């Protein structure tokens, strides 16, 4: 990765399948690499190719002409903020062409966010319970990240499985309340199969998590992944 190029695995037009902008038409720019390994990840292993600024901008403009208009360009991954040097040239170029930036991120690399947040319109930030990811806790990093992100339109997504630890869930909700209490928290079930059918037991647990969350936060929603249900990319 350089300031002028980045490993990108896909550029395409589709519906936004997650979060508060569910159902909008977005352009997606999928960056290849991630720095952590969530146990449930279905994105790692998608091989990227080196794209320079010109070729990314040409692809975005062509897709927007053919399939647009699009509400946002979703920067997704992998972890887009690993490519912050490239984003520092890409995001201003996107703005010049009238594109709005929607950053999908694991909510950990706050130092990188600091460098690009002035060009970001929406932050779709993950908060990751270690009981679900089997990674380490990122509580401290998530707090710093949310402190910066709250200056933009932001929502938090938490992927939940039956293995979620309730005391860890409460601790994460308390962190959100202390940092940015009004930021919506979206609970997303970890789909039990490729078609996105949910396990009834997990859906009951999500209802319980929502009740626990609403005792701490103003806005806690349960939002499944639309693109899995519709069977689209
Ligand atoms: S942060 Fe996202 S891309 Fe990275 S391992 Fe976890 S689910 Fe996969």
Coordinates of N, CA and C and ligand atoms in Angstrom, one line a residue:
X1 N 0.8 -1.2 0.0 CA 0.0 0.0 0.0 C 0.9 1.3 0.0
X2 N 0.5 2.2 -0.9 CA 1.2 3.5 -0.9 C 0.2 4.6 -0.8
X3 N 0.6 5.9 -0.9 CA -0.3 7.0 -0.9 C -1.1 6.9 -2.2
X4 N -0.6 6.3 -3.2 CA -1.2 6.4 -4.5 C -1.9 5.1 -4.9
X5 N -1.8 4.0 -4.2 CA -2.4 2.8 -4.6 C -2.8 2.0 -3.3
X6 N -3.7 1.0 -3.5 CA -4.1 0.1 -2.4 C -4.7 -1.2 -2.9
X7 N -4.6 -2.2 -2.1 CA -5.1 -3.6 -2.5 C -6.6 -3.6 -2.3
X8 N -7.3 -3.6 -3.4 CA -8.8 -3.6 -3.4 C -9.3 -4.9 -4.0
X9 N -10.2 -5.5 -3.4 CA -10.7 -6.8 -3.9 C -12.0 -6.7 -4.7
X10 N -12.8 -5.7 -4.5 CA -14.0 -5.5 -5.3 C -14.4 -4.0 -5.3
X11 N -15.0 -3.6 -6.5 CA -15.7 -2.3 -6.6 C -17.0 -2.6 -7.3
X12 N -18.1 -2.4 -6.6 CA -19.4 -2.8 -7.2 C -20.5 -1.9 -6.7
X13 N -21.7 -2.0 -7.3 CA -22.9 -1.3 -6.9 C -23.9 -2.3 -6.3
X14 N -24.5 -1.9 -5.2 CA -25.5 -2.8 -4.6 C -26.3 -2.1 -3.5
X15 N -27.1 -2.8 -2.8 CA -27.9 -2.2 -1.7 C -27.0 -2.3 -0.5
X16 N -27.1 -1.3 0.4 CA -26.5 -1.3 1.7 C -27.3 -2.3 2.5
X17 N -26.7 -3.4 3.0 CA -27.4 -4.5 3.6 C -27.4 -4.4 5.2
X18 N -26.7 -3.4 5.7 CA -26.6 -3.4 7.2 C -26.8 -1.9 7.7
X19 N -27.2 -1.8 9.0 CA -27.1 -0.5 9.6 C -28.3 0.4 9.4
X20 N -28.1 1.7 9.7 CA -29.2 2.7 9.7 C -29.4 3.1 8.3
X21 N -28.6 2.8 7.3 CA -28.8 3.2 5.9 C -29.2 2.0 5.1
X22 N -29.8 1.0 5.8 CA -30.3 -0.2 5.1 C -31.1 0.1 3.9
X23 N -30.8 -0.6 2.8 CA -31.7 -0.5 1.6 C -31.3 0.6 0.7
X24 N -30.4 1.5 1.0 CA -29.9 2.5 0.1 C -29.0 1.9 -0.9
X25 N -29.0 2.5 -2.1 CA -28.1 2.1 -3.1 C -26.7 2.7 -2.9
X26 N -25.7 1.9 -2.7 CA -24.3 2.4 -2.5 C -23.4 1.8 -3.5
X27 N -22.3 2.5 -3.7 CA -21.1 1.9 -4.4 C -20.2 1.3 -3.3
X28 N -19.6 0.2 -3.5 CA -18.8 -0.5 -2.5 C -17.4 -0.6 -3.0
X29 N -16.5 -0.2 -2.1 CA -15.0 -0.3 -2.4 C -14.5 -1.2 -1.3
X30 N -14.1 -2.4 -1.6 CA -13.7 -3.4 -0.6 C -12.2 -3.5 -0.5
X31 N -11.6 -3.1 0.6 CA -10.2 -3.2 0.8 C -9.8 -4.6 1.3
X32 N -8.6 -5.0 0.9 CA -8.3 -6.5 1.1 C -8.0 -6.9 2.5
X33 N -7.2 -6.2 3.2 CA -6.6 -6.7 4.4 C -7.3 -6.3 5.7
X34 N -7.1 -7.1 6.7 CA -7.6 -6.7 8.1 C -6.4 -7.1 9.0
X35 N -6.4 -6.4 10.2 CA -5.4 -6.6 11.2 C -5.8 -7.5 12.3
X36 N -7.1 -7.9 12.3 CA -7.5 -8.9 13.3 C -8.2 -10.1 12.7
X37 N -8.6 -11.1 13.4 CA -9.2 -12.3 12.9 C -10.4 -12.6 13.7
X38 N -11.6 -12.1 13.4 CA -12.8 -12.5 14.0 C -13.1 -14.0 13.6
X39 N -13.6 -14.8 14.5 CA -13.8 -16.2 14.2 C -14.8 -16.4 13.1
X40 N -15.8 -15.5 13.0 CA -16.9 -15.6 12.1 C -16.6 -14.9 10.8
X41 N -15.5 -14.3 10.6 CA -15.3 -13.5 9.4 C -15.5 -14.2 8.1
X42 N -16.3 -13.6 7.2 CA -16.5 -14.2 5.8 C -15.9 -13.3 4.7
X43 N -15.0 -12.4 5.1 CA -14.4 -11.5 4.1 C -12.9 -11.8 3.9
X44 N -12.2 -12.3 4.9 CA -10.8 -12.5 4.7 C -10.6 -13.6 3.6
X45 N -9.5 -13.4 2.9 CA -9.2 -14.4 1.9 C -9.7 -14.0 0.5
X46 N -10.4 -12.8 0.4 CA -10.8 -12.3 -0.9 C -9.5 -11.5 -1.4
X47 N -9.0 -12.0 -2.5 CA -7.7 -11.5 -2.9 C -7.9 -10.1 -3.6
X48 N -7.0 -9.2 -3.3 CA -7.1 -7.8 -3.8 C -6.1 -7.6 -4.9
X49 N -6.3 -6.6 -5.7 CA -5.3 -6.2 -6.7 C -5.0 -4.7 -6.5
X50 N -3.8 -4.3 -6.9 CA -3.4 -3.0 -6.7 C -4.1 -2.0 -7.6
X51 N -4.9 -1.1 -7.0 CA -5.6 -0.1 -7.7 C -5.0 1.3 -7.4
X52 N -4.7 2.1 -8.4 CA -4.2 3.5 -8.1 C -5.4 4.4 -8.1
X53 N -5.2 5.6 -7.7 CA -6.2 6.6 -7.5 C -7.1 6.8 -8.8
X54 N -6.4 6.9 -9.9 CA -7.1 7.1 -11.2 C -8.0 6.0 -11.5
X55 N -7.6 4.7 -11.3 CA -8.4 3.6 -11.7 C -9.6 3.5 -10.7
X56 N -9.4 3.8 -9.5 CA -10.5 3.7 -8.5 C -11.6 4.8 -8.9
X57 N -11.1 6.0 -9.2 CA -12.1 7.1 -9.5 C -12.8 6.8 -10.8
X58 N -12.1 6.2 -11.8 CA -12.7 5.9 -13.0 C -13.8 4.8 -12.8
X59 N -13.5 3.8 -12.0 CA -14.5 2.8 -11.7 C -15.7 3.3 -11.0
X60 N -15.5 4.2 -10.0 CA -16.6 4.8 -9.3 C -17.5 5.6 -10.2
X61 N -16.9 6.4 -11.1 CA -17.6 7.3 -11.9 C -18.4 6.5 -13.0
X62 N -17.8 5.4 -13.5 CA -18.4 4.6 -14.5 C -19.7 3.9 -13.9
X63 N -19.5 3.3 -12.7 CA -20.6 2.6 -12.0 C -21.7 3.6 -11.7
X64 N -21.3 4.8 -11.3 CA -22.3 5.8 -10.9 C -23.2 6.2 -12.1
X65 N -22.5 6.3 -13.3 CA -23.2 6.6 -14.5 C -24.1 5.4 -14.9
X66 N -23.6 4.2 -14.8 CA -24.4 3.0 -15.3 C -25.5 2.6 -14.3
X67 N -25.2 2.7 -13.0 CA -26.1 2.1 -12.0 C -26.7 3.2 -11.0
X68 N -26.2 4.4 -11.1 CA -26.5 5.4 -10.1 C -27.9 6.0 -10.3
X69 N -28.2 7.1 -9.5 CA -27.3 7.6 -8.5 C -27.2 6.8 -7.2
X70 N -26.1 6.9 -6.5 CA -25.8 6.2 -5.3 C -25.8 7.2 -4.1
X71 N -26.3 6.8 -3.0 CA -26.3 7.6 -1.8 C -24.9 7.9 -1.3
X72 N -24.1 6.8 -1.2 CA -22.8 6.9 -0.6 C -21.8 5.9 -1.4
X73 N -20.5 6.2 -1.2 CA -19.5 5.2 -1.5 C -19.2 4.6 -0.1
X74 N -19.5 3.2 0.0 CA -19.1 2.5 1.2 C -17.7 2.0 1.1
X75 N -16.9 2.5 2.0 CA -15.5 2.0 2.1 C -15.5 0.8 3.1
X76 N -15.3 -0.4 2.6 CA -15.4 -1.6 3.5 C -14.2 -2.5 3.3
X77 N -14.3 -3.6 4.0 CA -13.1 -4.5 3.9 C -13.5 -5.9 4.3
X78 N -12.4 -6.5 4.9 CA -11.1 -5.9 5.4 C -11.4 -4.7 6.3
X79 N -10.3 -4.0 6.5 CA -10.3 -2.8 7.4 C -9.8 -1.6 6.5
X80 N -10.7 -0.7 6.1 CA -10.3 0.4 5.2 C -9.3 1.3 5.9
X81 N -9.3 1.4 7.2 CA -8.4 2.4 7.8 C -7.0 1.9 7.8
X82 N -6.7 0.6 7.5 CA -5.3 0.2 7.3 C -4.7 1.0 6.1
X83 N -5.6 1.5 5.3 CA -5.1 2.2 4.0 C -5.3 3.7 4.2
X84 N -5.0 4.2 5.4 CA -5.3 5.6 5.6 C -4.5 6.5 4.7
X85 N -3.3 6.1 4.4 CA -2.5 7.0 3.5 C -3.2 7.2 2.1
X86 N -3.7 6.1 1.6 CA -4.4 6.1 0.3 C -5.7 6.9 0.5
X87 N -6.4 6.7 1.6 CA -7.7 7.4 1.8 C -7.5 8.9 1.9
X88 N -6.3 9.3 2.3 CA -6.0 10.8 2.4 C -6.0 11.4 1.0
X89 N -5.7 10.7 0.0 CA -5.8 11.2 -1.4 C -7.1 10.8 -2.0
X90 N -7.7 9.6 -1.7 CA -8.9 9.2 -2.4 C -10.1 10.0 -1.9
X91 N -10.2 10.2 -0.6 CA -11.4 10.9 -0.1 C -11.6 12.3 -0.6
X92 N -10.5 13.2 -0.6 CA -10.7 14.5 -1.2 C -11.1 14.4 -2.7
X93 N -10.5 13.4 -3.4 CA -10.9 13.3 -4.8 C -12.3 12.9 -5.0
X94 N -12.8 12.0 -4.1 CA -14.2 11.6 -4.2 C -15.1 12.9 -3.9
X95 N -14.7 13.7 -2.9 CA -15.5 14.9 -2.6 C -15.6 15.8 -3.8
X96 N -14.5 15.9 -4.5 CA -14.5 16.8 -5.7 C -15.5 16.4 -6.7
X97 N -15.7 15.1 -6.8 CA -16.7 14.5 -7.8 C -18.1 14.4 -7.2
X98 N -18.3 14.8 -6.0 CA -19.6 14.9 -5.4 C -20.0 13.6 -4.7
X99 N -19.1 12.6 -4.5 CA -19.4 11.4 -3.8 C -19.4 11.6 -2.2
X100 N -20.3 11.0 -1.5 CA -20.2 11.0 -0.1 C -19.6 9.7 0.5
X101 N -18.9 9.9 1.6 CA -18.1 8.7 2.1 C -18.8 8.1 3.3
X102 N -18.9 6.8 3.3 CA -19.5 6.0 4.3 C -18.5 5.0 4.7
X103 N -18.0 5.1 5.9 CA -16.8 4.3 6.4 C -17.3 3.1 7.2
X104 N -17.1 1.9 6.7 CA -17.4 0.7 7.5 C -16.1 0.2 8.1
X105 N -16.1 0.2 9.4 CA -14.8 -0.1 10.1 C -15.0 -0.9 11.4
X106 N -13.9 -1.6 11.7 CA -14.0 -2.4 13.0 C -13.8 -1.5 14.2
X107 N -13.7 -0.2 14.1 CA -13.7 0.7 15.2 C -12.5 0.6 16.2
X108 N -11.4 0.2 15.6 CA -10.2 0.0 16.5 C -9.1 1.1 16.2
X109 N -8.9 1.4 14.9 CA -7.7 2.2 14.5 C -8.0 3.7 14.6
X110 N -8.1 4.2 15.9 CA -8.6 5.5 16.0 C -7.5 6.5 15.5
X111 N -6.2 6.2 15.6 CA -5.2 7.1 15.1 C -5.4 7.3 13.6
X112 N -5.7 6.3 12.9 CA -6.0 6.4 11.4 C -7.2 7.2 11.2
X113 N -8.3 7.0 12.0 CA -9.5 7.7 11.8 C -9.3 9.2 11.9
X114 N -8.4 9.6 12.9 CA -8.1 11.0 13.1 C -7.6 11.7 11.9
X115 N -6.9 10.9 11.1 CA -6.2 11.5 9.9 C -7.2 11.7 8.7
X116 N -8.3 11.0 8.7 CA -9.2 11.1 7.5 C -10.6 11.5 7.9
X117 N -10.9 11.7 9.2 CA -12.4 12.0 9.5 C -13.0 13.2 8.9
X118 N -12.1 14.2 8.6 CA -12.7 15.4 8.0 C -13.4 15.2 6.7
X119 N -13.1 14.1 6.0 CA -13.7 13.8 4.7 C -14.8 12.7 4.8
X120 N -15.1 12.2 6.0 CA -16.0 11.1 6.2 C -17.4 11.6 6.5
X121 N -18.4 11.2 5.9 CA -19.8 11.6 6.2 C -20.5 10.8 7.2
X122 N -20.3 9.4 7.1 CA -21.0 8.5 8.0 C -20.0 7.5 8.5
X123 N -20.0 7.2 9.8 CA -19.1 6.2 10.3 C -20.0 5.0 10.8
X124 N -19.8 3.9 10.2 CA -20.5 2.6 10.6 C -19.5 1.8 11.4
X125 N -19.5 1.9 12.7 CA -18.4 1.4 13.5 C -18.8 0.1 14.2
X126 N -18.0 -0.8 14.2 CA -18.2 -2.1 15.0 C -17.7 -1.9 16.4
X127 N -18.4 -2.5 17.3 CA -17.9 -2.8 18.6 C -17.9 -4.3 18.8
X128 N -16.7 -4.8 19.2 CA -16.5 -6.2 19.0 C -16.4 -6.9 20.4
X129 N -17.4 -7.7 20.8 CA -17.2 -8.5 22.1 C -16.2 -9.6 21.9
X130 N -15.3 -9.8 22.8 CA -14.3 -10.8 22.6 C -15.0 -12.2 22.7
X131 N -16.1 -12.3 23.5 CA -16.8 -13.6 23.6 C -17.3 -14.1 22.3
X132 N -17.5 -13.1 21.3 CA -18.0 -13.5 20.0 C -16.9 -13.7 19.0
X133 N -16.0 -12.7 19.0 CA -14.9 -12.7 18.0 C -13.8 -13.7 18.3
X134 N -13.6 -14.1 19.6 CA -12.5 -14.9 20.1 C -11.1 -14.1 19.9
X135 N -11.2 -12.8 19.7 CA -10.0 -12.0 19.6 C -9.8 -11.4 21.0
X136 N -8.9 -10.5 21.2 CA -8.8 -9.8 22.5 C -9.8 -8.7 22.7
X137 N -10.0 -8.1 23.8 CA -10.9 -7.0 24.0 C -10.3 -5.8 23.4
X138 N -11.2 -5.0 22.8 CA -10.8 -3.7 22.2 C -11.5 -2.6 22.8
X139 N -11.9 -2.8 24.1 CA -12.7 -1.8 24.8 C -12.1 -0.4 24.8
X140 N -10.8 -0.3 25.1 CA -10.1 0.9 25.2 C -10.0 1.6 23.8
X141 N -9.7 0.8 22.8 CA -9.6 1.4 21.4 C -11.0 1.9 20.9
X142 N -12.1 1.1 21.2 CA -13.4 1.5 20.8 C -13.8 2.8 21.5
X143 N -13.4 3.0 22.7 CA -13.8 4.2 23.4 C -13.1 5.4 22.7
X144 N -11.8 5.3 22.4 CA -11.1 6.4 21.7 C -11.7 6.7 20.4
X145 N -12.0 5.6 19.7 CA -12.6 5.7 18.3 C -13.9 6.4 18.3
X146 N -14.8 6.0 19.3 CA -16.1 6.6 19.4 C -16.0 8.1 19.7
X147 N -15.0 8.5 20.6 CA -14.8 9.9 20.9 C -14.6 10.7 19.7
X148 N -13.9 10.2 18.7 CA -13.6 10.9 17.4 C -14.8 10.8 16.5
X149 N -15.4 9.6 16.4 CA -16.4 9.4 15.4 C -17.7 10.2 15.7
X150 N -18.0 10.5 17.0 CA -19.2 11.1 17.3 C -19.4 12.5 16.7
X151 N -18.3 13.1 16.2 CA -18.4 14.4 15.5 C -19.1 14.2 14.1
X152 N -19.3 13.0 13.7 CA -19.9 12.7 12.4 C -21.2 11.9 12.7
X153 N -22.0 11.7 11.6 CA -23.2 10.8 11.8 C -22.6 9.4 12.0
X154 N -22.9 8.8 13.1 CA -22.3 7.5 13.5 C -23.3 6.6 14.0
X155 N -23.2 5.3 13.7 CA -23.9 4.3 14.5 C -23.0 3.1 14.8
X156 N -23.3 2.3 15.7 CA -22.5 1.2 16.2 C -23.2 -0.1 15.8
X157 N -22.4 -1.0 15.3 CA -22.9 -2.4 15.0 C -22.2 -3.4 15.9
X158 N -23.0 -4.3 16.5 CA -22.4 -5.3 17.2 C -22.9 -6.7 16.7
X159 N -22.0 -7.5 16.2 CA -22.4 -8.8 15.7 C -22.6 -9.7 17.0
X160 N -23.7 -10.4 17.1 CA -24.0 -11.2 18.3 C -24.2 -12.7 18.0
X161 N -23.6 -13.5 18.7 CA -23.8 -15.0 18.6 C -24.4 -15.5 19.9
X162 N -24.7 -16.8 20.0 CA -25.2 -17.3 21.3 C -24.1 -17.4 22.3
X163 N -22.9 -17.2 21.9 CA -21.7 -17.2 22.8 C -21.5 -15.9 23.6
X164 N -22.3 -14.9 23.2 CA -22.0 -13.6 23.8 C -22.1 -13.6 25.4
X165 N -21.1 -13.0 26.0 CA -21.1 -12.9 27.5 C -21.9 -11.7 27.9
X166 N -22.9 -11.9 28.8 CA -23.8 -10.8 29.1 C -23.1 -9.7 29.9
X167 N -22.2 -10.1 30.8 CA -21.5 -9.0 31.5 C -20.6 -8.2 30.6
X168 N -20.0 -8.9 29.6 CA -19.2 -8.1 28.6 C -20.1 -7.2 27.8
X169 N -21.3 -7.7 27.4 CA -22.3 -6.9 26.7 C -22.6 -5.6 27.5
X170 N -22.9 -5.8 28.8 CA -23.2 -4.6 29.6 C -22.1 -3.7 29.7
X171 N -20.9 -4.2 29.8 CA -19.7 -3.3 29.9 C -19.5 -2.5 28.6
X172 N -19.8 -3.1 27.5 CA -19.6 -2.4 26.2 C -20.7 -1.3 26.1
X173 N -22.0 -1.7 26.5 CA -23.1 -0.7 26.5 C -22.7 0.5 27.5
X174 N -22.1 0.2 28.6 CA -21.7 1.3 29.6 C -20.7 2.2 28.9
X175 N -19.7 1.6 28.2 CA -18.7 2.4 27.6 C -19.4 3.3 26.5
X176 N -20.4 2.8 25.8 CA -21.0 3.6 24.8 C -21.8 4.8 25.5
X177 N -22.5 4.4 26.6 CA -23.3 5.5 27.3 C -22.3 6.6 27.8
X178 N -21.2 6.2 28.3 CA -20.3 7.2 28.9 C -19.6 8.1 27.8
X179 N -19.5 7.5 26.6 CA -18.8 8.2 25.5 C -19.7 8.9 24.6
X180 N -20.8 8.3 24.2 CA -21.7 8.9 23.2 C -23.1 8.3 23.3
X181 N -23.8 8.6 24.4 CA -25.0 7.9 24.8 C -26.1 7.8 23.7
X182 N -26.1 8.8 22.8 CA -27.2 8.9 21.8 C -26.9 8.1 20.5
X183 N -25.7 7.6 20.4 CA -25.3 6.9 19.2 C -26.1 5.6 19.1
X184 N -26.9 5.3 18.0 CA -27.6 4.1 18.0 C -26.7 2.8 18.0
X185 N -27.2 1.8 18.7 CA -26.5 0.5 18.8 C -27.4 -0.5 18.0
X186 N -26.8 -1.1 17.0 CA -27.5 -2.1 16.2 C -27.0 -3.5 16.5
X187 N -27.9 -4.3 16.9 CA -27.5 -5.7 17.2 C -27.7 -6.5 15.9
X188 N -26.7 -7.2 15.5 CA -26.8 -8.0 14.2 C -26.6 -9.4 14.5
X189 N -27.6 -10.3 14.2 CA -27.4 -11.7 14.5 C -26.3 -12.3 13.6
X190 N -25.5 -13.2 14.1 CA -24.6 -13.9 13.3 C -25.4 -15.0 12.5
X191 N -25.5 -14.7 11.2 CA -26.4 -15.6 10.4 C -26.0 -17.1 10.6
X192 N -27.0 -17.9 10.8 CA -26.7 -19.3 11.0 C -26.5 -20.1 9.8
X193 N -26.9 -19.5 8.6 CA -26.5 -20.2 7.3 C -26.3 -19.1 6.2
X194 N -25.8 -19.6 5.1 CA -25.5 -18.7 4.0 C -26.7 -17.8 3.5
X195 N -27.9 -18.3 3.7 CA -29.1 -17.6 3.2 C -29.5 -16.6 4.2
X196 N -28.9 -16.5 5.4 CA -29.2 -15.5 6.4 C -30.4 -15.9 7.3
X197 N -30.8 -17.2 7.3 CA -31.8 -17.6 8.2 C -31.3 -17.6 9.6
X198 N -32.1 -17.1 10.5 CA -31.6 -16.9 11.9 C -32.1 -18.1 12.8
X199 N -31.3 -18.4 13.7 CA -31.6 -19.4 14.7 C -32.6 -18.8 15.7
X200 N -33.8 -19.4 15.9 CA -34.8 -18.8 16.8 C -34.3 -18.6 18.2
X201 N -33.4 -19.5 18.7 CA -32.8 -19.3 20.0 C -32.0 -18.0 20.1
X202 N -31.2 -17.8 19.0 CA -30.4 -16.5 18.9 C -31.3 -15.3 18.9
X203 N -32.4 -15.4 18.1 CA -33.3 -14.3 18.1 C -33.9 -13.9 19.4
X204 N -34.2 -15.0 20.2 CA -34.7 -14.8 21.6 C -33.6 -14.1 22.4
X205 N -32.4 -14.5 22.3 CA -31.3 -13.9 23.0 C -31.1 -12.4 22.6
X206 N -31.3 -12.2 21.3 CA -31.2 -10.8 20.9 C -32.2 -9.9 21.5
X207 N -33.4 -10.4 21.7 CA -34.5 -9.6 22.4 C -34.1 -9.3 23.8
X208 N -33.4 -10.3 24.5 CA -33.0 -10.1 25.8 C -31.8 -9.1 25.9
X209 N -30.9 -9.1 24.9 CA -29.8 -8.2 24.8 C -30.4 -6.8 24.6
X210 N -31.4 -6.7 23.7 CA -32.0 -5.4 23.4 C -32.6 -4.8 24.7
X211 N -33.3 -5.6 25.5 CA -33.8 -5.1 26.8 C -32.7 -4.6 27.7
X212 N -31.7 -5.4 27.8 CA -30.5 -5.0 28.7 C -29.9 -3.7 28.2
X213 N -29.8 -3.6 26.9 CA -29.2 -2.4 26.3 C -30.0 -1.2 26.5
X214 N -31.3 -1.4 26.3 CA -32.2 -0.2 26.5 C -32.3 0.3 27.9
X215 N -31.9 -0.5 28.9 CA -31.8 0.0 30.2 C -30.6 0.9 30.4
X216 N -29.7 0.9 29.5 CA -28.5 1.7 29.6 C -28.4 2.8 28.5
X217 N -28.9 2.5 27.3 CA -28.8 3.4 26.1 C -30.2 3.8 25.6
X218 N -30.2 4.9 24.8 CA -31.5 5.4 24.3 C -32.0 4.6 23.1
X219 N -31.1 4.1 22.3 CA -31.5 3.5 20.9 C -30.7 2.2 20.7
X220 N -31.4 1.1 20.9 CA -30.8 -0.2 20.6 C -31.8 -0.9 19.7
X221 N -31.3 -1.3 18.5 CA -32.2 -2.0 17.5 C -31.6 -3.4 17.1
X222 N -32.5 -4.2 16.6 CA -32.1 -5.5 16.1 C -32.2 -5.4 14.6
X223 N -31.1 -5.5 13.8 CA -31.2 -5.4 12.4 C -30.4 -6.5 11.7
X224 N -31.1 -7.4 11.0 CA -30.4 -8.5 10.3 C -29.8 -8.0 9.0
X225 N -29.0 -8.8 8.4 CA -28.3 -8.4 7.2 C -29.2 -8.6 6.0
X226 N -29.7 -7.5 5.4 CA -30.6 -7.5 4.3 C -30.1 -8.3 3.1
X227 N -28.9 -8.0 2.7 CA -28.3 -8.6 1.5 C -28.3 -10.1 1.6
X228 N -28.1 -10.7 2.8 CA -28.2 -12.2 2.9 C -29.6 -12.7 2.7
X229 N -30.6 -11.9 3.3 CA -32.0 -12.4 3.2 C -32.4 -12.3 1.7
X230 N -32.0 -11.2 1.0 CA -32.4 -11.1 -0.4 C -31.5 -11.9 -1.4
X231 N -30.4 -12.5 -0.8 CA -29.6 -13.3 -1.6 C -28.8 -12.5 -2.7
X232 N -28.5 -11.2 -2.3 CA -27.7 -10.4 -3.3 C -26.3 -10.2 -2.7
X233 N -25.4 -9.7 -3.5 CA -24.0 -9.4 -3.1 C -23.9 -8.4 -2.0
Ligands
LIG1 S1 -12.8 -6.9 11.6 FE1 -14.2 -7.4 9.9 S2 -12.8 -7.9 8.2 FE2 -11.6 -7.9 10.1 S3 -11.6 -10.1 10.7 FE3 -13.3 -9.0 11.8 S4 -15.1 -9.4 10.5 FE4 -13.3 -9.8 9.2

